[in-house]
Amino acid sequence: MGRQAERAASELDHFRTMLQTYMDRKGLRSTDQRRLIVETFFRASNHVSIEELLAQVREKDRRVGYATVYRTLKLLADCGVANERRFGDGLTRYELADDTTHHDHLICVECGDIVEFEEPRIEELQDKVARRYGFEVRSHKHELYGSCPRCLGKRRNGGGN
Amino acid sequence: MGRQAERAASELDHFRTMLQTYMDRKGLRSTDQRRLIVETFFRASNHVSIEELLAQVREKDRRVGYATVYRTLKLLADCGVANERRFGDGLTRYELADDTTHHDHLICVECGDIVEFEEPRIEELQDKVARRYGFEVRSHKHELYGSCPRCLGKRRNGGGN
DNA sequence: TTGACTGCAAATCTTTTGCAATCTT
DNA sequence: AAGATTGCAAAAGATTTGCAGTCAA
């Protein structure tokens, strides 16, 4: 079920307000599909792909189209509720744009599991590096690819390879 | 012309040997196109895209096909001579797999410039994080997105927006 | 001669877009 | 009623693949 399922309602309300404000300002409309997709996204595990989200959405309403999910997630990204992420498997994934926790990712190349981590000291060094090169950093991506403990364990016990 | 142009011949020879060994082992063949593409890649600026490389290759031989460049770069990646990298602009770029210098990237979101940086202390912290989560890290990606000094300067002097 | 390699075009795969019909406001 | 939204299908953009002809070993 992932971390997003555990988020406090108040936190989600903050995102709902952000979205609402943005839609009001732009004169956008609230439709059944949009509400369903957004709420499904809030309940989904973190780092959902469009495919995964569409599947979950269709459990509630089989008629929702691919493009609508794409457009709605773009909307969420535009208004700052979601972040697009690409982890090199050719798919775009989305996560809640939780600015309060700056996290990065550990990705298991065997089972595809994604774990988040935080390390403020890395962020500090990062800023120093940027300053050293005269860059003004807006965002960053820090991903560690390897094998998770579970897959390492399986390999040691189970198969010989 | 980028860093690759400045590399010592001996260093490139190392890569040529790696490739040769791999091809021998797999029974692969050395063709005009392959040699041309590989040598062009060695001379190209770092982080070339397929398109860019193909253009440079076609300056020497107009008949080389798209697919051959793709296949040859995949080959270079397979034998460990090149690394694939995706910086989020939808294109796959390739760089020499120089293990001796662990570098990461600063990417200007305005002009697309890519600068490499090294920061051993970040690498250390990274390893600690991985250990903390029981991961065995095989590779990583650390990218800082923002504005380069040149674009920052332009904005201050030139246009107001 | 064998079978790897090439160039082309067609196929994939993910994401985007045009459009007529349908909803929001 | 105006115009935003939807679902579909078609388009787009990057990469991969099938195939017949070509070439390396």
PDB file of C-alpha atoms in Angstrom, chain B:
ATOM      1  CA  MET B   1      34.934  20.208 -28.322  1.00  0.00           C
ATOM      2  CA  GLY B   2      34.423  18.777 -24.842  1.00  0.00           C
ATOM      3  CA  ARG B   3      36.477  16.650 -22.545  1.00  0.00           C
ATOM      4  CA  GLN B   4      36.586  13.505 -24.550  1.00  0.00           C
ATOM      5  CA  ALA B   5      38.661  15.232 -27.199  1.00  0.00           C
ATOM      6  CA  GLU B   6      41.368  15.872 -24.654  1.00  0.00           C
ATOM      7  CA  ARG B   7      41.764  12.337 -23.441  1.00  0.00           C
ATOM      8  CA  ALA B   8      45.175  10.757 -23.678  1.00  0.00           C
ATOM      9  CA  ALA B   9      45.604   8.216 -26.441  1.00  0.00           C
ATOM     10  CA  SER B  10      46.612   5.598 -23.902  1.00  0.00           C
ATOM     11  CA  GLU B  11      43.326   5.946 -22.138  1.00  0.00           C
ATOM     12  CA  LEU B  12      41.407   5.400 -25.341  1.00  0.00           C
ATOM     13  CA  ASP B  13      43.579   2.405 -26.112  1.00  0.00           C
ATOM     14  CA  HIS B  14      42.368   0.887 -22.889  1.00  0.00           C
ATOM     15  CA  PHE B  15      38.805   1.220 -24.130  1.00  0.00           C
ATOM     16  CA  ARG B  16      39.724  -0.114 -27.556  1.00  0.00           C
ATOM     17  CA  THR B  17      41.160  -3.186 -25.905  1.00  0.00           C
ATOM     18  CA  MET B  18      38.076  -3.670 -23.769  1.00  0.00           C
ATOM     19  CA  LEU B  19      35.912  -3.527 -26.863  1.00  0.00           C
ATOM     20  CA  GLN B  20      38.165  -5.831 -28.829  1.00  0.00           C
ATOM     21  CA  THR B  21      38.239  -8.411 -26.048  1.00  0.00           C
ATOM     22  CA  TYR B  22      34.487  -8.346 -25.772  1.00  0.00           C
ATOM     23  CA  MET B  23      34.022  -8.709 -29.507  1.00  0.00           C
ATOM     24  CA  ASP B  24      36.489 -11.576 -29.707  1.00  0.00           C
ATOM     25  CA  ARG B  25      34.788 -13.398 -26.901  1.00  0.00           C
ATOM     26  CA  LYS B  26      31.372 -12.998 -28.513  1.00  0.00           C
ATOM     27  CA  GLY B  27      32.546 -13.663 -32.052  1.00  0.00           C
ATOM     28  CA  LEU B  28      31.466 -10.205 -33.202  1.00  0.00           C
ATOM     29  CA  ARG B  29      32.920  -8.569 -36.289  1.00  0.00           C
ATOM     30  CA  SER B  30      34.756  -5.393 -36.987  1.00  0.00           C
ATOM     31  CA  THR B  31      33.161  -3.424 -39.790  1.00  0.00           C
ATOM     32  CA  ASP B  32      33.819  -0.053 -41.385  1.00  0.00           C
ATOM     33  CA  GLN B  33      30.695   1.408 -39.812  1.00  0.00           C
ATOM     34  CA  ARG B  34      31.451   0.104 -36.364  1.00  0.00           C
ATOM     35  CA  ARG B  35      34.995   1.432 -36.409  1.00  0.00           C
ATOM     36  CA  LEU B  36      33.815   4.790 -37.715  1.00  0.00           C
ATOM     37  CA  ILE B  37      31.079   5.086 -35.102  1.00  0.00           C
ATOM     38  CA  VAL B  38      33.336   4.032 -32.239  1.00  0.00           C
ATOM     39  CA  GLU B  39      36.139   6.417 -33.198  1.00  0.00           C
ATOM     40  CA  THR B  40      33.657   9.231 -33.716  1.00  0.00           C
ATOM     41  CA  PHE B  41      32.247   8.528 -30.286  1.00  0.00           C
ATOM     42  CA  PHE B  42      35.733   8.700 -28.782  1.00  0.00           C
ATOM     43  CA  ARG B  43      36.265  12.112 -30.384  1.00  0.00           C
ATOM     44  CA  ALA B  44      32.790  13.455 -29.665  1.00  0.00           C
ATOM     45  CA  SER B  45      31.979  15.716 -26.790  1.00  0.00           C
ATOM     46  CA  ASN B  46      30.798  13.949 -23.684  1.00  0.00           C
ATOM     47  CA  HIS B  47      27.081  13.144 -23.321  1.00  0.00           C
ATOM     48  CA  VAL B  48      26.363  12.875 -27.035  1.00  0.00           C
ATOM     49  CA  SER B  49      22.924  11.876 -28.140  1.00  0.00           C
ATOM     50  CA  ILE B  50      22.380   9.361 -30.915  1.00  0.00           C
ATOM     51  CA  GLU B  51      21.256  12.165 -33.222  1.00  0.00           C
ATOM     52  CA  GLU B  52      24.369  14.222 -32.626  1.00  0.00           C
ATOM     53  CA  LEU B  53      26.633  11.261 -33.075  1.00  0.00           C
ATOM     54  CA  LEU B  54      24.873  10.161 -36.238  1.00  0.00           C
ATOM     55  CA  ALA B  55      25.326  13.642 -37.696  1.00  0.00           C
ATOM     56  CA  GLN B  56      29.051  13.520 -37.008  1.00  0.00           C
ATOM     57  CA  VAL B  57      29.343  10.012 -38.394  1.00  0.00           C
ATOM     58  CA  ARG B  58      27.552  11.028 -41.575  1.00  0.00           C
ATOM     59  CA  GLU B  59      30.064  13.775 -42.204  1.00  0.00           C
ATOM     60  CA  LYS B  60      32.466  10.951 -42.983  1.00  0.00           C
ATOM     61  CA  ASP B  61      30.038   8.472 -44.484  1.00  0.00           C
ATOM     62  CA  ARG B  62      26.616   9.677 -45.459  1.00  0.00           C
ATOM     63  CA  ARG B  63      25.161   6.194 -45.824  1.00  0.00           C
ATOM     64  CA  VAL B  64      25.367   5.043 -42.209  1.00  0.00           C
ATOM     65  CA  GLY B  65      21.943   4.258 -40.788  1.00  0.00           C
ATOM     66  CA  TYR B  66      20.261   5.289 -37.585  1.00  0.00           C
ATOM     67  CA  ALA B  67      19.892   1.741 -36.352  1.00  0.00           C
ATOM     68  CA  THR B  68      23.568   0.983 -36.741  1.00  0.00           C
ATOM     69  CA  VAL B  69      24.487   3.838 -34.431  1.00  0.00           C
ATOM     70  CA  TYR B  70      21.936   2.622 -31.903  1.00  0.00           C
ATOM     71  CA  ARG B  71      23.234  -0.897 -32.081  1.00  0.00           C
ATOM     72  CA  THR B  72      26.838   0.148 -31.840  1.00  0.00           C
ATOM     73  CA  LEU B  73      26.271   2.321 -28.796  1.00  0.00           C
ATOM     74  CA  LYS B  74      24.360  -0.503 -27.151  1.00  0.00           C
ATOM     75  CA  LEU B  75      27.383  -2.646 -27.873  1.00  0.00           C
ATOM     76  CA  LEU B  76      29.682  -0.090 -26.251  1.00  0.00           C
ATOM     77  CA  ALA B  77      27.389  -0.004 -23.238  1.00  0.00           C
ATOM     78  CA  ASP B  78      27.303  -3.799 -23.036  1.00  0.00           C
ATOM     79  CA  CYS B  79      31.054  -4.151 -23.025  1.00  0.00           C
ATOM     80  CA  GLY B  80      31.483  -1.435 -20.432  1.00  0.00           C
ATOM     81  CA  VAL B  81      33.074   1.214 -22.650  1.00  0.00           C
ATOM     82  CA  ALA B  82      30.125   3.606 -22.544  1.00  0.00           C
ATOM     83  CA  ASN B  83      27.380   4.482 -20.079  1.00  0.00           C
ATOM     84  CA  GLU B  84      23.845   5.335 -21.024  1.00  0.00           C
ATOM     85  CA  ARG B  85      22.449   8.421 -19.358  1.00  0.00           C
ATOM     86  CA  ARG B  86      19.019  10.020 -19.449  1.00  0.00           C
ATOM     87  CA  PHE B  87      18.729  13.611 -18.310  1.00  0.00           C
ATOM     88  CA  GLY B  88      14.997  13.956 -18.610  1.00  0.00           C
ATOM     89  CA  ASP B  89      14.842  15.602 -22.025  1.00  0.00           C
ATOM     90  CA  GLY B  90      13.608  12.349 -23.476  1.00  0.00           C
ATOM     91  CA  LEU B  91      16.894  11.516 -25.161  1.00  0.00           C
ATOM     92  CA  THR B  92      19.435   8.883 -24.259  1.00  0.00           C
ATOM     93  CA  ARG B  93      22.970  10.189 -24.088  1.00  0.00           C
ATOM     94  CA  TYR B  94      26.235   8.291 -23.909  1.00  0.00           C
ATOM     95  CA  GLU B  95      29.467   8.999 -22.082  1.00  0.00           C
ATOM     96  CA  LEU B  96      32.750   7.167 -21.788  1.00  0.00           C
ATOM     97  CA  ALA B  97      32.554   4.764 -18.844  1.00  0.00           C
ATOM     98  CA  ASP B  98      35.574   6.194 -17.108  1.00  0.00           C
ATOM     99  CA  ASP B  99      35.558   4.389 -13.779  1.00  0.00           C
ATOM    100  CA  THR B 100      38.615   6.211 -12.524  1.00  0.00           C
ATOM    101  CA  THR B 101      36.687   9.461 -12.195  1.00  0.00           C
ATOM    102  CA  HIS B 102      33.396   9.156 -10.435  1.00  0.00           C
ATOM    103  CA  HIS B 103      31.617  12.247 -11.605  1.00  0.00           C
ATOM    104  CA  ASP B 104      28.103  13.565 -11.428  1.00  0.00           C
ATOM    105  CA  HIS B 105      26.290  16.337 -13.248  1.00  0.00           C
ATOM    106  CA  LEU B 106      25.123  19.921 -13.024  1.00  0.00           C
ATOM    107  CA  ILE B 107      22.556  20.590 -15.734  1.00  0.00           C
ATOM    108  CA  CYS B 108      21.438  24.025 -16.826  1.00  0.00           C
ATOM    109  CA  VAL B 109      17.704  24.008 -17.432  1.00  0.00           C
ATOM    110  CA  GLU B 110      17.975  27.168 -19.549  1.00  0.00           C
ATOM    111  CA  CYS B 111      20.730  26.430 -22.066  1.00  0.00           C
ATOM    112  CA  GLY B 112      21.082  22.664 -21.545  1.00  0.00           C
ATOM    113  CA  ASP B 113      24.764  22.902 -20.661  1.00  0.00           C
ATOM    114  CA  ILE B 114      26.089  19.928 -18.704  1.00  0.00           C
ATOM    115  CA  VAL B 115      28.967  20.326 -16.261  1.00  0.00           C
ATOM    116  CA  GLU B 116      30.598  17.464 -14.410  1.00  0.00           C
ATOM    117  CA  PHE B 117      31.557  17.561 -10.771  1.00  0.00           C
ATOM    118  CA  GLU B 118      33.272  15.326  -8.264  1.00  0.00           C
ATOM    119  CA  GLU B 119      32.713  15.313  -4.526  1.00  0.00           C
ATOM    120  CA  PRO B 120      34.199  12.340  -2.708  1.00  0.00           C
ATOM    121  CA  ARG B 121      32.474  13.278   0.532  1.00  0.00           C
ATOM    122  CA  ILE B 122      29.114  12.854  -1.140  1.00  0.00           C
ATOM    123  CA  GLU B 123      30.171   9.430  -2.360  1.00  0.00           C
ATOM    124  CA  GLU B 124      31.107   8.483   1.183  1.00  0.00           C
ATOM    125  CA  LEU B 125      27.784   9.590   2.606  1.00  0.00           C
ATOM    126  CA  GLN B 126      26.060   7.769  -0.198  1.00  0.00           C
ATOM    127  CA  ASP B 127      27.748   4.519   0.755  1.00  0.00           C
ATOM    128  CA  LYS B 128      26.726   5.035   4.349  1.00  0.00           C
ATOM    129  CA  VAL B 129      23.114   5.567   3.366  1.00  0.00           C
ATOM    130  CA  ALA B 130      23.146   2.409   1.274  1.00  0.00           C
ATOM    131  CA  ARG B 131      24.609   0.425   4.128  1.00  0.00           C
ATOM    132  CA  ARG B 132      21.999   1.829   6.478  1.00  0.00           C
ATOM    133  CA  TYR B 133      19.294   0.346   4.239  1.00  0.00           C
ATOM    134  CA  GLY B 134      21.144  -2.885   3.525  1.00  0.00           C
ATOM    135  CA  PHE B 135      21.525  -2.064  -0.159  1.00  0.00           C
ATOM    136  CA  GLU B 136      24.463  -3.104  -2.271  1.00  0.00           C
ATOM    137  CA  VAL B 137      24.888  -0.188  -4.636  1.00  0.00           C
ATOM    138  CA  ARG B 138      26.013  -0.869  -8.173  1.00  0.00           C
ATOM    139  CA  SER B 139      25.726   2.585  -9.678  1.00  0.00           C
ATOM    140  CA  HIS B 140      24.227   5.930  -8.966  1.00  0.00           C
ATOM    141  CA  LYS B 141      22.934   9.059 -10.559  1.00  0.00           C
ATOM    142  CA  HIS B 142      23.275  12.453  -8.960  1.00  0.00           C
ATOM    143  CA  GLU B 143      22.063  15.403 -10.967  1.00  0.00           C
ATOM    144  CA  LEU B 144      21.588  19.028  -9.964  1.00  0.00           C
ATOM    145  CA  TYR B 145      19.215  21.004 -12.162  1.00  0.00           C
ATOM    146  CA  GLY B 146      19.270  24.797 -12.231  1.00  0.00           C
ATOM    147  CA  SER B 147      20.789  27.786 -13.967  1.00  0.00           C
ATOM    148  CA  CYS B 148      24.418  28.046 -14.979  1.00  0.00           C
ATOM    149  CA  PRO B 149      26.470  31.194 -14.249  1.00  0.00           C
ATOM    150  CA  ARG B 150      26.305  32.273 -17.872  1.00  0.00           C
ATOM    151  CA  CYS B 151      22.507  32.189 -18.012  1.00  0.00           C
ATOM    152  CA  LEU B 152      22.258  33.880 -14.621  1.00  0.00           C
ATOM    153  CA  GLY B 153      24.512  36.648 -15.931  1.00  0.00           C
ATOM    154  CA  LYS B 154      22.518  37.064 -19.114  1.00  0.00           C
ATOM    155  CA  ARG B 155      19.339  37.427 -17.143  1.00  0.00           C
ATOM    156  CA  ARG B 156      20.833  40.116 -14.916  1.00  0.00           C
ATOM    157  CA  ASN B 157      22.206  42.205 -17.762  1.00  0.00           C
ATOM    158  CA  GLY B 158      20.149  41.466 -20.849  1.00  0.00           C
ATOM    159  CA  GLY B 159      16.419  40.784 -20.709  1.00  0.00           C
ATOM    160  CA  GLY B 160      14.304  41.684 -17.741  1.00  0.00           C
ATOM    161  CA  ASN B 161      12.386  38.427 -17.704  1.00  0.00           C
TER     162      ASN B 161
END
